[in-house]
Coordinates of C-alpha atoms in Angstrom, one line a residue:
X1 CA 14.0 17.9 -23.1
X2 CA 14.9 16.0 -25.7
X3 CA 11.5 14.5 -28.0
X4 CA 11.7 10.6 -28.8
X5 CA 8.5 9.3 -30.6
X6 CA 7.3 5.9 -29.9
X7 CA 4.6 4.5 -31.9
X8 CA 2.0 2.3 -30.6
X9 CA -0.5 -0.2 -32.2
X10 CA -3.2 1.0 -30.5
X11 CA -5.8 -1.4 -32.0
X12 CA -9.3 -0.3 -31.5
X13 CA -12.6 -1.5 -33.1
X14 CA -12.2 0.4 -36.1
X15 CA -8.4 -1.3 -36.4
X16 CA -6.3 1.8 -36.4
X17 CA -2.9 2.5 -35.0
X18 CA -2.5 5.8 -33.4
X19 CA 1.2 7.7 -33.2
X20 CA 2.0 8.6 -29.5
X21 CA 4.9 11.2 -28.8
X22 CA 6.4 11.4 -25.6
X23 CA 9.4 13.6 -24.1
X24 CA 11.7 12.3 -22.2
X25 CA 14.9 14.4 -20.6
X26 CA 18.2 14.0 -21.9
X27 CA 20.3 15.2 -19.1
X28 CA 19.0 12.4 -16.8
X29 CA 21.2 11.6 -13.5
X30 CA 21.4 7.8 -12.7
X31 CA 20.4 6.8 -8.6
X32 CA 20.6 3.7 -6.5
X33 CA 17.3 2.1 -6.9
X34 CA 17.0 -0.3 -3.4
X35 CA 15.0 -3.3 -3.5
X36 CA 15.0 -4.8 0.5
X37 CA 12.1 -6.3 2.1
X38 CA 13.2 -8.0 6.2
X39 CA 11.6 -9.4 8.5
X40 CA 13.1 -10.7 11.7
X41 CA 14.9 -13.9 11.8
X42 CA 15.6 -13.5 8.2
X43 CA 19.1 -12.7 7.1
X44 CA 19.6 -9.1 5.8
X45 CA 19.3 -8.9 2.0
X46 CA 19.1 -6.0 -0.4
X47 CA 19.2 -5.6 -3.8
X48 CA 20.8 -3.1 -5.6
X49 CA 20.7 -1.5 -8.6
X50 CA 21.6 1.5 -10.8
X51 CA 18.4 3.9 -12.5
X52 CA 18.3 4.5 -16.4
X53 CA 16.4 6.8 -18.7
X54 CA 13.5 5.0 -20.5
X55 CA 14.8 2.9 -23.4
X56 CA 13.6 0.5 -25.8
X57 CA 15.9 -2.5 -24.7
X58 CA 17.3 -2.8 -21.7
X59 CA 19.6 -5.4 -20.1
X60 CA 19.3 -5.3 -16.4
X61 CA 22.4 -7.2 -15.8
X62 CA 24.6 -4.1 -16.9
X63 CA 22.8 -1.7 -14.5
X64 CA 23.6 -3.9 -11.0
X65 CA 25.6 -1.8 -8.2
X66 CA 28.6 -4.3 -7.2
X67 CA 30.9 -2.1 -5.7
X68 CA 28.5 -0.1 -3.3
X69 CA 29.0 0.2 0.6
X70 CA 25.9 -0.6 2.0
X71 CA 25.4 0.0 5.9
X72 CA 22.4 -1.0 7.8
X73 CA 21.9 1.1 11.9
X74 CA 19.3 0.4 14.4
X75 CA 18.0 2.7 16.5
X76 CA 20.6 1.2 18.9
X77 CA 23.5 3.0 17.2
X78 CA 24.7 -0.9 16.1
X79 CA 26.2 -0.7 12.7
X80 CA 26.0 -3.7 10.3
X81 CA 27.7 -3.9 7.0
X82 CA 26.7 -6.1 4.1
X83 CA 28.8 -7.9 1.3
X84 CA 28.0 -8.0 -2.0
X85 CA 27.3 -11.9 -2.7
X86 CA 27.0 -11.2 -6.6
X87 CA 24.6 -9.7 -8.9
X88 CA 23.7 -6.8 -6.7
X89 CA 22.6 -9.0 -4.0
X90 CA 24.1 -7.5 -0.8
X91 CA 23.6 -9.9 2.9
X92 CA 25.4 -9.5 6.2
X93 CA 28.6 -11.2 6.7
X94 CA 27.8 -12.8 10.6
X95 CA 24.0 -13.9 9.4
X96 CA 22.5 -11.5 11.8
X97 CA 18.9 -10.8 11.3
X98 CA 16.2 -8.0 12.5
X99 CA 14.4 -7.6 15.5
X100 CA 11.1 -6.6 15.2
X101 CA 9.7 -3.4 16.2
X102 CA 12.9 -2.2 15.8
X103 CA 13.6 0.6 13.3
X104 CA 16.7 0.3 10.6
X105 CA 18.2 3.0 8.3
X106 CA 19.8 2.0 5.3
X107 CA 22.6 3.8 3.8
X108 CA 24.2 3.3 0.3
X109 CA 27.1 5.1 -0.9
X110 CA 28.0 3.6 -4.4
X111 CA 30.7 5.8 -6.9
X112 CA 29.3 8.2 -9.2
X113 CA 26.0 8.1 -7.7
X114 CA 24.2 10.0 -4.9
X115 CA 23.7 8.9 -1.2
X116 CA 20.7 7.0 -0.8
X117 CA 19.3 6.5 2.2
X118 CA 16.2 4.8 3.9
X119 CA 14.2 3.9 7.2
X120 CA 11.8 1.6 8.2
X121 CA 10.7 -1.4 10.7
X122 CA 9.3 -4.3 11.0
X123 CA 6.1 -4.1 13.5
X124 CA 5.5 -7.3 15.5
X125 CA 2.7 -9.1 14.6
X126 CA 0.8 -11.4 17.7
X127 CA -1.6 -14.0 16.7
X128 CA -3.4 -16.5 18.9
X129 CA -5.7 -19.7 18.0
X130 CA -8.6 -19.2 20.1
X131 CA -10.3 -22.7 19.3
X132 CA -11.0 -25.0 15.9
X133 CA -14.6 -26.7 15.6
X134 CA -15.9 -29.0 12.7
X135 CA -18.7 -28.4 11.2
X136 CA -21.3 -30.6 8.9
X137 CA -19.9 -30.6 5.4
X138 CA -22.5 -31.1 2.6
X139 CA -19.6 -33.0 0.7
X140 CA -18.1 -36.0 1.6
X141 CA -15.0 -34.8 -0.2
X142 CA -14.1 -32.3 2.2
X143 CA -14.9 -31.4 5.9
X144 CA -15.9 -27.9 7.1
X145 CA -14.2 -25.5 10.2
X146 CA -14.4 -22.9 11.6
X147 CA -11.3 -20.7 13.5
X148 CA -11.5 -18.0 15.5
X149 CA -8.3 -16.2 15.9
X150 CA -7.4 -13.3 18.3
X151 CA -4.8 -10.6 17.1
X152 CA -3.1 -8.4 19.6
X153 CA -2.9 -4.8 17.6
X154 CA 0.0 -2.4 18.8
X155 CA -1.1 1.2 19.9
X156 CA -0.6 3.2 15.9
X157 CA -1.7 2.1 12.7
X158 CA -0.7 -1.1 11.7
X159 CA -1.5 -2.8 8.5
X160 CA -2.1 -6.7 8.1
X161 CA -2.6 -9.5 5.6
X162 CA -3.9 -13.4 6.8
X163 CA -3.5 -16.2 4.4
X164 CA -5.0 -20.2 5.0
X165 CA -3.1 -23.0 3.4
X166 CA -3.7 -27.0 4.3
X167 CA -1.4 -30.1 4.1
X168 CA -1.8 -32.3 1.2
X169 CA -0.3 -36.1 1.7
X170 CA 1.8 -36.3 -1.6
X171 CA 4.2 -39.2 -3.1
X172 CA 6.6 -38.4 -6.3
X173 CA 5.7 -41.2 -9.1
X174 CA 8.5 -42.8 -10.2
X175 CA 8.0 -42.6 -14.0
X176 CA 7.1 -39.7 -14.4
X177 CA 8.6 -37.6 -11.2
X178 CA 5.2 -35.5 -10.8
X179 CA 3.3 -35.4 -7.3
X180 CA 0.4 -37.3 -6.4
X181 CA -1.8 -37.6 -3.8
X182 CA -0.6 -40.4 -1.1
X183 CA -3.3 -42.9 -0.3
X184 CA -0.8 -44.4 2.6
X185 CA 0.9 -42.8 5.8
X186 CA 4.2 -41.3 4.7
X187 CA 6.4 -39.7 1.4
X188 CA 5.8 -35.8 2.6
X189 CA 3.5 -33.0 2.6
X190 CA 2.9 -29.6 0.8
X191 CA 1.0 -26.5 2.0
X192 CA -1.5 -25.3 -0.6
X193 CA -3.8 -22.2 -0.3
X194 CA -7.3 -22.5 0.5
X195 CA -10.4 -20.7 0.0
X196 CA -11.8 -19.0 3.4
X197 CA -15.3 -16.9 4.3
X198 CA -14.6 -14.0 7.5
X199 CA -17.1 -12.8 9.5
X200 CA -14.8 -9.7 9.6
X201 CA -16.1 -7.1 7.4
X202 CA -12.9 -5.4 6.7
X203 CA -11.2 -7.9 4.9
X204 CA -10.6 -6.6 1.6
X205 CA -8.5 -9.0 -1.7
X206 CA -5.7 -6.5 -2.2
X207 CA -4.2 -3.7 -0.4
X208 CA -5.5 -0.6 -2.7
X209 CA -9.1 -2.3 -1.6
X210 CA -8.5 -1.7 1.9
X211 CA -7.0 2.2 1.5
X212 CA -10.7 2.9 -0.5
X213 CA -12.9 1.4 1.9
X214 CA -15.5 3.1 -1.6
X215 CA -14.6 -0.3 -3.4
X216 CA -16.0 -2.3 -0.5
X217 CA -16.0 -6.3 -1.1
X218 CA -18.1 -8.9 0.4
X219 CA -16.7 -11.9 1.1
X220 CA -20.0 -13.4 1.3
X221 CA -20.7 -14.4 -2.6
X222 CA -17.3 -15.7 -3.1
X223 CA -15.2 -15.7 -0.4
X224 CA -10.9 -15.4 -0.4
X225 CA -10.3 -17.6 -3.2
X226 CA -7.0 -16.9 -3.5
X227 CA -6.4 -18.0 0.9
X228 CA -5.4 -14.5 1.7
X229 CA -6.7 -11.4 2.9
X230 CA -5.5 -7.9 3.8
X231 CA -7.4 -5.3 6.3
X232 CA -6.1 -2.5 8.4
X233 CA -6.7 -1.8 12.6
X234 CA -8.6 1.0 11.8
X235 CA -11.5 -0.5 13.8
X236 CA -9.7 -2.0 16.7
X237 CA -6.1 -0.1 16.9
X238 CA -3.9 -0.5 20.3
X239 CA -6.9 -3.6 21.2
X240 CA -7.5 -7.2 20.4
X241 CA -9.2 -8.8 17.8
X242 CA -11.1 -11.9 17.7
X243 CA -11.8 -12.9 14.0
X244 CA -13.6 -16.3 12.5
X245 CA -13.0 -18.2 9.3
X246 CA -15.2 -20.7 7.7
X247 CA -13.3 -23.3 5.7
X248 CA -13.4 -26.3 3.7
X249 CA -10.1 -28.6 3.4
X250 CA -9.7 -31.8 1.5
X251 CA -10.8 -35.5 3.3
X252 CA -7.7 -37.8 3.0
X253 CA -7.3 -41.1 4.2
X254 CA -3.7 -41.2 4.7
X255 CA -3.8 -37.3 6.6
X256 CA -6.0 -35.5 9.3
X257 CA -6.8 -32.4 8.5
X258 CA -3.6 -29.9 9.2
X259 CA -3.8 -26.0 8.7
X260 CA -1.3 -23.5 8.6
X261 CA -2.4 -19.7 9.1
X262 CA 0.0 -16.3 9.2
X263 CA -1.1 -12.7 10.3
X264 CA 1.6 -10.6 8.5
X265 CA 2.3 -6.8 10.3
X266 CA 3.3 -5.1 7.3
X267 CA 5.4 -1.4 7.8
X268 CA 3.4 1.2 6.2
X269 CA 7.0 2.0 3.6
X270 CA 6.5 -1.4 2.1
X271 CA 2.4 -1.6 2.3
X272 CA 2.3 1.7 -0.1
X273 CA 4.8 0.7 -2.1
X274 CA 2.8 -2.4 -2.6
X275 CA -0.2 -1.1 -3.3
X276 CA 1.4 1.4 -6.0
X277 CA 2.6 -1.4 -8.0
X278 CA -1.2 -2.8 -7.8
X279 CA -2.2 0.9 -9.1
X280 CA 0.5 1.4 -11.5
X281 CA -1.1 -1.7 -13.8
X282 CA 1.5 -1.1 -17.0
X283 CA -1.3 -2.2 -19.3
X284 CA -4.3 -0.5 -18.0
X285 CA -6.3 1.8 -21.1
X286 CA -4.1 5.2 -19.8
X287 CA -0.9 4.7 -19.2
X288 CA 0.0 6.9 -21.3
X289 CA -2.1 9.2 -19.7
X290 CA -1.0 13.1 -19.7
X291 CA 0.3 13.6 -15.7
X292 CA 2.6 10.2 -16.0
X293 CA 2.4 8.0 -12.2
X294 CA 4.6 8.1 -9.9
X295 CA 5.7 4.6 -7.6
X296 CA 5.7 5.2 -4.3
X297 CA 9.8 5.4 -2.8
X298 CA 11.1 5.9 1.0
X299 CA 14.4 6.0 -0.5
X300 CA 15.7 9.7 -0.2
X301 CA 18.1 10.5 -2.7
X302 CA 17.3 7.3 -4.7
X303 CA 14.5 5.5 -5.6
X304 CA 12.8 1.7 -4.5
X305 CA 11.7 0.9 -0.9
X306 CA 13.2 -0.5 2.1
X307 CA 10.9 -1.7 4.1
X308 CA 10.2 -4.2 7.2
X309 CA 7.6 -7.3 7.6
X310 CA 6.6 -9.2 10.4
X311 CA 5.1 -13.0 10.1
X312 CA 3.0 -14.9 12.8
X313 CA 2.4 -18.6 11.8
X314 CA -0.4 -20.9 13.3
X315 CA 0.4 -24.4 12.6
X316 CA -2.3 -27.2 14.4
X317 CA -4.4 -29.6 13.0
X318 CA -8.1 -30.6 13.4
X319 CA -8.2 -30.9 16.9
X320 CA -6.1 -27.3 17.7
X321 CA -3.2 -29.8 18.1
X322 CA -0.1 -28.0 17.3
X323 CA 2.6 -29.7 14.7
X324 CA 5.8 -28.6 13.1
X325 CA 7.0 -29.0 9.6
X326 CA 9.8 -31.6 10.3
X327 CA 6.9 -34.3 11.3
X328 CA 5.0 -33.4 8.9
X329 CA 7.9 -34.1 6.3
X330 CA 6.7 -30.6 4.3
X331 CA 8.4 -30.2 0.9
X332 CA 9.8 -33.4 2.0
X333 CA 8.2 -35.5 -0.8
X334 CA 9.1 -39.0 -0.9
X335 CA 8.9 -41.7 -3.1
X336 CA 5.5 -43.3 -3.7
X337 CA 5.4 -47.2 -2.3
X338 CA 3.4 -49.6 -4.4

């Protein structure tokens, strides 16, 4: 072990700075670090990279993998090979994409470092709009639903996130080349994220919420700010679900209202390795703490996560009519008419 000493203005209410010494090992060996999150119908993409020793500058562009074979196998025995594209981003030549409920092993072979290799899959996720009613709205500004959904769970644990978003009418203003809102049919749309109230209890705000059912959240006092959601099948695994949402979207004259809703299936590889990075807060009070944390990795004889997602979109509007993104010009913002 070889000793470096780091120190740290630790700045309490007395204003001192405090010396921290921390050990580090000097014989370190280098792995592949993966970074690959796919979903079906997406193209294959990884990201690689080489692992360093803790230093006080970095430059992440020297520690890329650009000459690693990278192999992706399904449980078929099919055998895909990716290119590397540039700056360790690896894709498949032919633009083939995952199947869900399928399960893929990665294997990365890149000089000078160890085999790493990985497993995972992308669970189908099966969501249904059951039906859409209005409600009285005590503003005139906005106009009140409510949703129910159904879910189809799979038999096994599955983990899930829901997130809301709306349509906002938008025009681009010719001076100045920001966004406003369109008071005329026409010149695009953009999703936004709304607040929503569940009259499913296990909806938690983040994913380490929903693993320690001990830090229980209502959604009663403020509801999902943030339009999203994440909750497990622990209650209703291998059955369907029927869930409500209350919410309140904008009143525009030049747009009905127009919702969009996803149920994502998330694999359990790249859940946990999503809720360690909400653990493993860099500037919480300990992280200096005496037994240093660990990030969760599936990645045998390396280090990041490879893991699969699934995504289930709802798109209809007020009435449960259903719409697509082309019609609705999304991210398609034109200019604003006078």
């Amino acid at each position: 072990m070889k000793p470096w000493t780091i120190i740290v203005a630790a700045v309490f209410s007395w204003h001192c700075s405090v010396p921290v010494e921390l050990e580090f090992e000097s014989d370190y060996t280098p792995k592949v670090v993966v970074n690959a999150e796919f979903a079906p119908d997406e193209e294959w993409m990884v990201q690689l990279s080489r692992s360093v020793a803790y230093a006080d500058s970095i430059d992440w562009s020297q520690y890329v993998l650009t000459n690693a074979s990278v192999r992706i196998h399904d449980s078929q025995g099919n055998m895909e090979s990716l290119i590397h594209m540039g700056k360790g981003i690896y894709q498949s030549p032919a633009s083939n994409t995952p199947r869900a409920d399928t399960r893929y092993t990665i294997t990365v072979n890149a000089p000078g470092l160890a085999e790493a290799r990985a497993s995972s899959i992308a669970p189908s996720a099966e969501m249904a709009l059951v039906d859409i009613r209005e409600v009285p709205s005590a503003d005139s500004t906005n106009r009140s639903f409510r949703v129910r959904l159904r879910i189809e769970d799979q038999p096994g644990q599955d983990y899930y996130s829901l997130a809301v978003q709306y349509l906002r009418p938008l025009c681009q203003k010719e001076e100045s080349g920001g966004w406003e809102i369109n008071a005329v049919e026409g010149g695009g749309t953009s999703a936004y994220s709304t607040r929503f109230d569940s009259d499913f209890p296990a909806m938690r705000t983040s994913i380490p919420d929903v693993n320690d059912p001990s830090g229980a959240w209502s959604s009663e006092a403020f509801g999902f700010i943030d339009g999203q959601a994440y909750f497990s099948d622990r209650s209703f695994e291998g059955e369907s679900k029927l869930i409500e949402l209350a919410l309140n979207v904008p009143h525009y004259e030049a747009l009905t209202p127009h919702l969009q809703i996803s149920v994502a299936n998330w694999s359990e590889e790249l859940w946990f390795y999503t809720e360690y990075l909400f653990l493993n807060y860099i500037f919480e009070p300990n992280i200096f703490e005496d037994t240093p944390k660990v990030i969760y990795s599936n990645v045998h004889g390396g280090l990041g996560v490879f893991g699969g997602i699934d995504y289930e979109y709802l798109r209809f509007d007020h009435k449960g009519a259903s719409w697509n993104e082309e019609d609705l010009q999304v991210d398609m913002i034109q200019p604003c008419t006078q």
